[in-house]
Short mmCIF file of C-alpha atoms in Angstrom, two decimals:
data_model
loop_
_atom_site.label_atom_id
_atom_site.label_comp_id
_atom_site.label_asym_id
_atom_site.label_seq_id
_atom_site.Cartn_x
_atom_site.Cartn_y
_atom_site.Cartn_z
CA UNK A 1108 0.00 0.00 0.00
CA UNK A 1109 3.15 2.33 0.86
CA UNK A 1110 3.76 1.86 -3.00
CA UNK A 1111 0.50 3.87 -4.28
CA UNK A 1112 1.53 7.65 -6.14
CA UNK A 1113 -1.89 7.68 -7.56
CA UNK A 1114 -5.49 7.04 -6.74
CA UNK A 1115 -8.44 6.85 -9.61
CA UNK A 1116 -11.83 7.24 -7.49
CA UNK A 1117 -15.16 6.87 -9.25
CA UNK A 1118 -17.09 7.97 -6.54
CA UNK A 1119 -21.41 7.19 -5.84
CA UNK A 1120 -24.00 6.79 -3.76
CA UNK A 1121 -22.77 3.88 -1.76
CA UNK A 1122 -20.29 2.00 -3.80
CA UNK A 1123 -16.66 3.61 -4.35
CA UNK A 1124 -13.96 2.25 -7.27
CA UNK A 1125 -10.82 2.41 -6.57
CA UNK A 1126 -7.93 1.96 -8.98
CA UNK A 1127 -4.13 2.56 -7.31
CA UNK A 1128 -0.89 2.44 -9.52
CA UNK A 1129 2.83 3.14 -8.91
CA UNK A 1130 5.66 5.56 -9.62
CA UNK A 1131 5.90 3.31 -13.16
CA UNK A 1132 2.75 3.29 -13.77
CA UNK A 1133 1.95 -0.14 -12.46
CA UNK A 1134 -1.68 -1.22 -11.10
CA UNK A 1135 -1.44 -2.41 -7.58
CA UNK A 1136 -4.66 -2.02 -6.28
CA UNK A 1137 -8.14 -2.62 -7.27
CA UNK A 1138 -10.61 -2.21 -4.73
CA UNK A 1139 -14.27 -1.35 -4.27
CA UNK A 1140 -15.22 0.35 -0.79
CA UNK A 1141 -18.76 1.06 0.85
CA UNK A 1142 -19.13 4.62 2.38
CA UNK A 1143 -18.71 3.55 5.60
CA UNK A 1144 -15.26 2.39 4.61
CA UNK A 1145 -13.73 5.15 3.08
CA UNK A 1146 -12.94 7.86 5.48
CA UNK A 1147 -10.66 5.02 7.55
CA UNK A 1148 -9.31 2.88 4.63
CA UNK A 1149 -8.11 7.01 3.12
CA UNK A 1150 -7.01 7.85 7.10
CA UNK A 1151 -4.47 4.85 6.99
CA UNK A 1152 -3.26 5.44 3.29
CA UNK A 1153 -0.09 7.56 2.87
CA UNK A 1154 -0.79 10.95 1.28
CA UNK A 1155 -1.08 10.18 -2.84
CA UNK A 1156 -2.74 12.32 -5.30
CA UNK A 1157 -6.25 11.05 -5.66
CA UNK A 1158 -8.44 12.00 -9.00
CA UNK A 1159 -12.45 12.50 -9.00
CA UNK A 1160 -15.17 13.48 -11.44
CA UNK A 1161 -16.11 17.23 -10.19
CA UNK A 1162 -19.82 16.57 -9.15
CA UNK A 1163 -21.80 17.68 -6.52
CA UNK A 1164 -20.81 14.80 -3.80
CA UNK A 1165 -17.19 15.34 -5.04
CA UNK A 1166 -16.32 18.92 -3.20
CA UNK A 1167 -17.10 17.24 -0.01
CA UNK A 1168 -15.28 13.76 -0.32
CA UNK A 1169 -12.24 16.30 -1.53
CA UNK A 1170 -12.46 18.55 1.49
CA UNK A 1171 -12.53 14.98 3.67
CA UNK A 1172 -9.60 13.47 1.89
CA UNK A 1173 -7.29 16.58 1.90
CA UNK A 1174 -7.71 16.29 5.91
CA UNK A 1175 -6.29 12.80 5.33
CA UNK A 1176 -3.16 14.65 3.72
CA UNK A 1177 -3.64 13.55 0.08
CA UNK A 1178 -3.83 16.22 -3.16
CA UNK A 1179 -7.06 15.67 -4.31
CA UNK A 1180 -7.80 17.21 -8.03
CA UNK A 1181 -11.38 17.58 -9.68
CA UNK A 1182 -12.00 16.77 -13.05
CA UNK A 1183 -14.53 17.81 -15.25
CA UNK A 1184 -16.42 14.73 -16.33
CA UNK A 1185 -16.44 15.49 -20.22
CA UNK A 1186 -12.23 15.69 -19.87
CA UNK A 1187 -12.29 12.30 -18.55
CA UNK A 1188 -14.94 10.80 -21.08
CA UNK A 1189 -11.73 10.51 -23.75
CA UNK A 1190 -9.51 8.51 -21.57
CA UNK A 1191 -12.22 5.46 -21.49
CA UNK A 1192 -11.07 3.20 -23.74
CA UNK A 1193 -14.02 0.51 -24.32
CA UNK A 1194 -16.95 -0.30 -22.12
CA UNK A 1195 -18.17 1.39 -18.96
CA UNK A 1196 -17.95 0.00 -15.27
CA UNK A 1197 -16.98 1.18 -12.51
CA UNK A 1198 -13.74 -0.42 -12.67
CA UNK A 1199 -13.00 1.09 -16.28
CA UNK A 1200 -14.13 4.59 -14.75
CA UNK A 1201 -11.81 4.51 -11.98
CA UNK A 1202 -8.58 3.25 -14.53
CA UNK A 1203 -9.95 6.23 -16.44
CA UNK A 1204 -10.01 8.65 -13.83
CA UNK A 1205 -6.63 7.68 -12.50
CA UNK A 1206 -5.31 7.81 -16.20
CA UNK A 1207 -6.79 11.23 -16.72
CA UNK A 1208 -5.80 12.96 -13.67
CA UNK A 1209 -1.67 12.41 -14.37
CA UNK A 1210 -1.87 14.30 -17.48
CA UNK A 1211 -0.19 17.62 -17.69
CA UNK A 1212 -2.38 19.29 -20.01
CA UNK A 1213 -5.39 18.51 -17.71
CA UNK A 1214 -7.67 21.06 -16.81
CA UNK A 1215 -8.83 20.62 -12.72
CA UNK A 1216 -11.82 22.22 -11.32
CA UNK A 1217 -11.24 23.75 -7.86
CA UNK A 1218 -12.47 22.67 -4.43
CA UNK A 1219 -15.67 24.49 -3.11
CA UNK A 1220 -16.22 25.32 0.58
CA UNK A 1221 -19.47 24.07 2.16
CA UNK A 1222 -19.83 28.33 2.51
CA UNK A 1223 -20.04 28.34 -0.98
CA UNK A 1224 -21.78 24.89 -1.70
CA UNK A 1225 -24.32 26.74 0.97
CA UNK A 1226 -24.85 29.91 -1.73
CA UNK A 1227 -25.23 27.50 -4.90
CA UNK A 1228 -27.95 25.70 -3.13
CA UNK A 1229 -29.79 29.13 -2.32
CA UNK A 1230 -29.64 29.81 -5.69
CA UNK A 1231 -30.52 25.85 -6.85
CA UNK A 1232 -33.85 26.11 -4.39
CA UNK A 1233 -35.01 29.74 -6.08
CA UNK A 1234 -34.39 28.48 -9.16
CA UNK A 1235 -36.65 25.64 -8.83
CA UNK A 1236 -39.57 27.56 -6.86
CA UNK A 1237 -39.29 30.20 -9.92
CA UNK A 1238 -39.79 27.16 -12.13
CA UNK A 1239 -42.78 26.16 -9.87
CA UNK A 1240 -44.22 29.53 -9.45
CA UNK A 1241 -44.50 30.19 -13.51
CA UNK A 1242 -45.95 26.42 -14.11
CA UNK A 1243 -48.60 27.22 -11.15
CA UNK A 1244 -49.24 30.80 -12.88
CA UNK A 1245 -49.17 29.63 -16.59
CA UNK A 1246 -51.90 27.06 -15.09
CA UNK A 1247 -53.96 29.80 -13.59
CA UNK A 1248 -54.06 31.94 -16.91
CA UNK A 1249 -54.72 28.88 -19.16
CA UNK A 1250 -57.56 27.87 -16.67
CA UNK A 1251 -59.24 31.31 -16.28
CA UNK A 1252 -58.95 32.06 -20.01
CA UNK A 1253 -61.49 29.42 -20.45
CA UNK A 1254 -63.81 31.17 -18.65
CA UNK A 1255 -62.57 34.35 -20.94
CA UNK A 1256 -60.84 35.81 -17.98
CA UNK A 1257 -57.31 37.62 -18.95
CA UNK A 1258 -54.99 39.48 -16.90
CA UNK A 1259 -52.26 41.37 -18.13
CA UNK A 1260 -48.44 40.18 -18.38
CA UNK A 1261 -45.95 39.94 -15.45
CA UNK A 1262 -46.06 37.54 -12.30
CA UNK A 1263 -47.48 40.15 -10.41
CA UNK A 1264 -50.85 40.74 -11.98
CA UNK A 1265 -51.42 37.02 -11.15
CA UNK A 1266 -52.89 38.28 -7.56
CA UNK A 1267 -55.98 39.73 -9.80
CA UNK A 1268 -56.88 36.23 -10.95
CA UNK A 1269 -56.19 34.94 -7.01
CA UNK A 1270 -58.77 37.85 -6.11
CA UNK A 1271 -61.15 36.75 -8.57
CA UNK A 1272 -61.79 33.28 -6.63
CA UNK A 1273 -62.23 35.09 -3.54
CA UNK A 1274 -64.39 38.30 -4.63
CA UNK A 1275 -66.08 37.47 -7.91
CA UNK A 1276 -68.88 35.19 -7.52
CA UNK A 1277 -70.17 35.57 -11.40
CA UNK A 1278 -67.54 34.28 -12.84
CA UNK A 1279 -66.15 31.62 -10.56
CA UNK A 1280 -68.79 28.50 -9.82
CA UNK A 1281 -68.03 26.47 -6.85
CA UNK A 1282 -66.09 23.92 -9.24
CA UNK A 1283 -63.78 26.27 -10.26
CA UNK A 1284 -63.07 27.58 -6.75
CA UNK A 1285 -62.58 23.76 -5.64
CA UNK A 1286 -60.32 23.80 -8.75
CA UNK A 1287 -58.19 26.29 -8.74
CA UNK A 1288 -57.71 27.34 -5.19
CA UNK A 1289 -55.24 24.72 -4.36
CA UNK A 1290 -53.16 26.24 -6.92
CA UNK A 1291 -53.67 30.03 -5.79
CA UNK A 1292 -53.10 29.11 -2.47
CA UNK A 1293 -49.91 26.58 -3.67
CA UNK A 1294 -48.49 30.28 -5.40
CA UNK A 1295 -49.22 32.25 -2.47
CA UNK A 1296 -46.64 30.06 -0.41
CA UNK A 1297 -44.26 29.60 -3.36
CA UNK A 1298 -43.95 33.48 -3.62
CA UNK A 1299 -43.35 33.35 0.24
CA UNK A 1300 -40.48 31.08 0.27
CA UNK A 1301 -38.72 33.06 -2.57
CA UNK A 1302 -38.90 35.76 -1.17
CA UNK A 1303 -37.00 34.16 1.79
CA UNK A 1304 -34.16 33.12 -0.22
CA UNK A 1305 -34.03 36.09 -1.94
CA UNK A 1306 -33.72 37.69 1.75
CA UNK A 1307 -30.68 34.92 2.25
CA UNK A 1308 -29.15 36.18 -1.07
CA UNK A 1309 -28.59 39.22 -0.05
CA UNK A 1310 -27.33 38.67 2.95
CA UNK A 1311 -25.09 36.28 1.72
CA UNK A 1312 -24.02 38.93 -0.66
CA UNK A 1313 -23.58 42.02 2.02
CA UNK A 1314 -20.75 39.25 3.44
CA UNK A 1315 -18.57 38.72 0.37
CA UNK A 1316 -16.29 41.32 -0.83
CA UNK A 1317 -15.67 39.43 -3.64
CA UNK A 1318 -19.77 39.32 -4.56
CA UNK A 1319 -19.96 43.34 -3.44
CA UNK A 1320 -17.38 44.27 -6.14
CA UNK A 1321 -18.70 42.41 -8.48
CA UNK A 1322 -21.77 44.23 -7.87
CA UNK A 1323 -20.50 47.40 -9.40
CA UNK A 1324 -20.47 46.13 -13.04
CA UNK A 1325 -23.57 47.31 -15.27
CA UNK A 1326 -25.72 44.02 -15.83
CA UNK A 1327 -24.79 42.26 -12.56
CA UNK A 1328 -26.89 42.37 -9.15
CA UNK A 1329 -26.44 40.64 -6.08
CA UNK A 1330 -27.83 37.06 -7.54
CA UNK A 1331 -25.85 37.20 -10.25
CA UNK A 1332 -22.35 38.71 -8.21
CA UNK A 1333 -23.16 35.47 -5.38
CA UNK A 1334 -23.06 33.27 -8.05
CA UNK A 1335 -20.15 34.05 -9.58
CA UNK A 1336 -18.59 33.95 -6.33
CA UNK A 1337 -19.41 31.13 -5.16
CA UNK A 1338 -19.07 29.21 -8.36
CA UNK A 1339 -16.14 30.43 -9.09
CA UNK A 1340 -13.48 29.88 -6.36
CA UNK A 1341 -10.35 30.56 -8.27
CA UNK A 1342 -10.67 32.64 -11.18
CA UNK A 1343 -6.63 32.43 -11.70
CA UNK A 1344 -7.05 28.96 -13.05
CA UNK A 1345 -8.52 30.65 -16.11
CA UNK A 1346 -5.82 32.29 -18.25
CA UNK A 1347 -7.38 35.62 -18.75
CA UNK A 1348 -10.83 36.88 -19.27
CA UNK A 1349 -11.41 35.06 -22.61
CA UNK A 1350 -10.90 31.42 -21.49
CA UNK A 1351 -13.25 32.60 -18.97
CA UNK A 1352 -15.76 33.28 -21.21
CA UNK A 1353 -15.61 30.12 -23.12
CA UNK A 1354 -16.21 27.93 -19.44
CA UNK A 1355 -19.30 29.82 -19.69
CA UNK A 1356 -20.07 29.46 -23.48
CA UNK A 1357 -20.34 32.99 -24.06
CA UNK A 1358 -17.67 32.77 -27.10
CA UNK A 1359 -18.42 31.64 -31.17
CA UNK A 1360 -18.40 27.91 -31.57
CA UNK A 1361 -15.19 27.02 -34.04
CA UNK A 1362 -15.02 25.12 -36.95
CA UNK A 1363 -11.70 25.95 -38.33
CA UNK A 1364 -9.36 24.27 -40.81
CA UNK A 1365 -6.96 24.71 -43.44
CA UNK A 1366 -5.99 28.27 -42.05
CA UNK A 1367 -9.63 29.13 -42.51
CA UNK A 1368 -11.04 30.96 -39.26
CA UNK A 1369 -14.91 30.02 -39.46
CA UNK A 1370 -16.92 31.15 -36.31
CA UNK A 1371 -20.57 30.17 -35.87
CA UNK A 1372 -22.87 31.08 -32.61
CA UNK A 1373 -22.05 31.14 -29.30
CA UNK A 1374 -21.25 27.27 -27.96
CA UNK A 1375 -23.57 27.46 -24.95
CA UNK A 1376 -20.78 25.14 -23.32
CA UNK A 1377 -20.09 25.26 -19.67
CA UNK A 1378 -21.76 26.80 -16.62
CA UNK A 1379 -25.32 26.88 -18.09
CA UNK A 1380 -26.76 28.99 -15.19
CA UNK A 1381 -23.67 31.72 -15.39
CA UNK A 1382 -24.61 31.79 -18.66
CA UNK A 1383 -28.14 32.21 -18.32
CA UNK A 1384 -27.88 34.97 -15.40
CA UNK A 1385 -25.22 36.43 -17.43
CA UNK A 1386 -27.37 36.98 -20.03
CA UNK A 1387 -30.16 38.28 -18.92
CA UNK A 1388 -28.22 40.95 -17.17
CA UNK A 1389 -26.33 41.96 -20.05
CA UNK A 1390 -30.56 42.37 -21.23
CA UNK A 1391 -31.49 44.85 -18.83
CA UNK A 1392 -28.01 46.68 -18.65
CA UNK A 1393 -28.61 47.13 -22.59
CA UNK A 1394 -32.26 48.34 -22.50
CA UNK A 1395 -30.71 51.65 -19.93
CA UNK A 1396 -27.61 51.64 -22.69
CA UNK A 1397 -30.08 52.08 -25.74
CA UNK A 1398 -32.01 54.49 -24.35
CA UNK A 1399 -29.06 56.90 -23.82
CA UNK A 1400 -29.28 56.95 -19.29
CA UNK A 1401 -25.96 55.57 -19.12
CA UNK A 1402 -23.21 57.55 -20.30
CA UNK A 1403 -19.76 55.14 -20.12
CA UNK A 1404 -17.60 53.50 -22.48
CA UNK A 1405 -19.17 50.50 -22.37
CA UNK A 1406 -22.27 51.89 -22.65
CA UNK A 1407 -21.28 53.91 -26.06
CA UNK A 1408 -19.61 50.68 -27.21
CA UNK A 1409 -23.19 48.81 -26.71
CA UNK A 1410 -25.17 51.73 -28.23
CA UNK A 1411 -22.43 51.53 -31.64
CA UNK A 1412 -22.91 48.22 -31.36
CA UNK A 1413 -26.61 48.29 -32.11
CA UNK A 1414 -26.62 50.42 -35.15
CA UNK A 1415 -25.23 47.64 -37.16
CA UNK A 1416 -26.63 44.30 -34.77
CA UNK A 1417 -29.87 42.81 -33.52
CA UNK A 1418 -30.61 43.54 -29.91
CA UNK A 1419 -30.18 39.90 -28.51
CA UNK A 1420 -26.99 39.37 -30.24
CA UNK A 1421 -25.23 42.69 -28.94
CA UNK A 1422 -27.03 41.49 -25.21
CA UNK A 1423 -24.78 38.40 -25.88
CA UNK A 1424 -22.16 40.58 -26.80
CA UNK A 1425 -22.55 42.56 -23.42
CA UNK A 1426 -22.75 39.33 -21.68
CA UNK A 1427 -19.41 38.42 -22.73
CA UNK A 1428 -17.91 41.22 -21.94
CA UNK A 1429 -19.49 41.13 -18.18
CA UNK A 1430 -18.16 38.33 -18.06
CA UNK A 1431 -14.26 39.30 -18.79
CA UNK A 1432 -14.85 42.06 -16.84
CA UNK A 1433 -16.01 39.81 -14.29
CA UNK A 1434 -12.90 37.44 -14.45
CA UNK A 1435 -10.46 40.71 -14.43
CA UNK A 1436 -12.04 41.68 -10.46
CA UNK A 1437 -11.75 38.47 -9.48
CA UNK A 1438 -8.69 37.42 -10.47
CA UNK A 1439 -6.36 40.45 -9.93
CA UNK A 1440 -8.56 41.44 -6.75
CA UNK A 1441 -9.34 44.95 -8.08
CA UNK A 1442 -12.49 47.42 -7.88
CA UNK A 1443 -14.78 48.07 -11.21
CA UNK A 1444 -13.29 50.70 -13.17
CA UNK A 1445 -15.97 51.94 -15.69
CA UNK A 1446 -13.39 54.09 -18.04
CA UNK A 1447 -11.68 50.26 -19.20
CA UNK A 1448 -13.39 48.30 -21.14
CA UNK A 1449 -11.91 45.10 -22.47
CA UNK A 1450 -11.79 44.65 -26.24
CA UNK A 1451 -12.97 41.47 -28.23
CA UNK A 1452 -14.34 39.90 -31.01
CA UNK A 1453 -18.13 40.08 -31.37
CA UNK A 1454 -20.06 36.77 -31.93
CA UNK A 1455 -20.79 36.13 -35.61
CA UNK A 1456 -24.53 34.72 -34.46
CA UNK A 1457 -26.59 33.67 -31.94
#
């Protein structure tokens, strides 16, 4: 056991793969643990470097192994997929992962904090209750329109359809009440718990420098700034603000051969709900831009910008250059300077 440099762990619910090899490269052990086991079979092992698929379980196992004393790296699970060689096990995950993590080219994603884990899952829970709150409201609409009952737009002029089934006795039969007010009531408590997390946001926010700086760029509030904070422990690991921007899929997909640059739309790779948040902030930063109330460079760049694009692509545009902008304050530890703006290619399509 004293002979183990490297560890490949394919890590699950209650079965853990283990595949061990040497200083040459030579497999010498093979082993599949329970939960239970692992914490005292990793206690007794001297300190190796131990590769993992970065998923959610995976930040904590890390944080419990580098107690032990071992270098733990993360890998994205799409780096890893080319290193499998035929069929997939458990076994042939673990020789993957073990293969995969002693390359030097190999990207590693870094360890979260259960501080941080703590914001994600804020954000994961509102996401899913906004989900919930637009299927209950969509339902509502669709169920009232029947009936030839429309309220305007907007999540907020759902209340007048939630006063019609206590007020209007025309238009709402006993059915419909019986109907319905489960799902009126079901919204009522949804809109409650948001707003609690949106209170936990903030305050999560008010606590990290990191998120308060990040506050100060046009397009970014405090759900967006926690978010990149927390998901983003170590923004050094990106080379500059352009590799950032690809994790998030905010750059033109490539196709290129023969010399021949060919750029299509954006690759939506990456961090799907950066992305999305990204996005829509760049949106609503770009609708004050157009209408001439912010006066910046950026702002006059966005505004040129639109004379010769569509609105959604130049709000992509924005969104990627948030996002270097982003990657700049976190990485060099620096405040929001609104005279720089970082210069780069604008996305072909979208």
């Amino acid at each position: 056991m004293d002979k183990i440099t490297t560890i490949g762990l394919d890590i699950a619910k209650n079965v853990f793969q283990l595949h061990g090899v040497d200083a040459d490269g030579q497999i010498v052990l093979r082993k599949t643990l329970r939960r239970g086991q692992m914490q005292p079979f990793f206690e007794k092992l001297a300190p190796c470097l131990i590769g993992m698929e970065a998923c959610a379980t995976a930040h904590h196992w890390a944080r419990t192994l580098i107690a032990a004393g071992h270098d733990v790296r993360l890998i994205p699970p799409s780096y890893i997929k080319p290193y499998l060689r035929r069929q997939k096990n458990d076994a042939a995950d673990a020789a993957t992962i073990c293969e995969a993590v002693t390359r030097p080219s190999m990207r590693f994603v870094p360890v979260k904090s259960e501080e941080q884990q703590a914001t994600l899952m804020l954000h994961s829970a509102r996401e899913l209750l906004i989900s919930q709150r637009t299927a209950l409201i969509n339902a509502l609409r669709g169920h009232f329109a029947e009936l030839g009952i429309v309220a305007p737009q907007g999540a907020h002029n759902a209340r007048q359809l939630i006063a019609i089934l206590d007020d209007d006795e025309r238009y709402t039969p006993d059915a419909v009440r019986i109907a319905l007010g489960p799902l009126a009531t079901t919204l009522i408590e949804i809109e409650g718990q948001i707003a609690t997390l949106d209170k936990a946001i903030i305050a999560a926010h008010r606590n990290d420098d990191v998120s308060l700086r990040l506050a100060t760029v046009p397009g970014i509030g405090p759900v967006i700034a926690t978010c990149l904070s927390a998901s983003v422990p170590d923004a050094k690991l990106f080379v500059g603000g352009r590799e950032f921007a690809a994790w998030l899929g905010l750059v033109p997909r490539q196709h290129s051969t023969g010399g021949k640059p060919r750029l299509g739309s954006i690759s939506k790779m990456g961090n799907r709900r950066l992305r999305k948040l990204l996005v829509v902030g760049a949106h609503a930063a770009l609708y004050r831009m157009k209408n001439g109330k912010t006066q910046s460079p950026l702002a006059n760049w966005a505004r040129t910008l639109l004379e010769k694009k569509s609105f959604k692509l130049v709000a992509v545009a924005l969104a990627n250059k948030i996002a270097r902008i982003a990657w700049a304050i976190m990485a060099r530890n620096i405040q929001f300077q609104p005279d720089f703006v970082p210069d780069h290619r604008v996305p072909a399509s979208v």
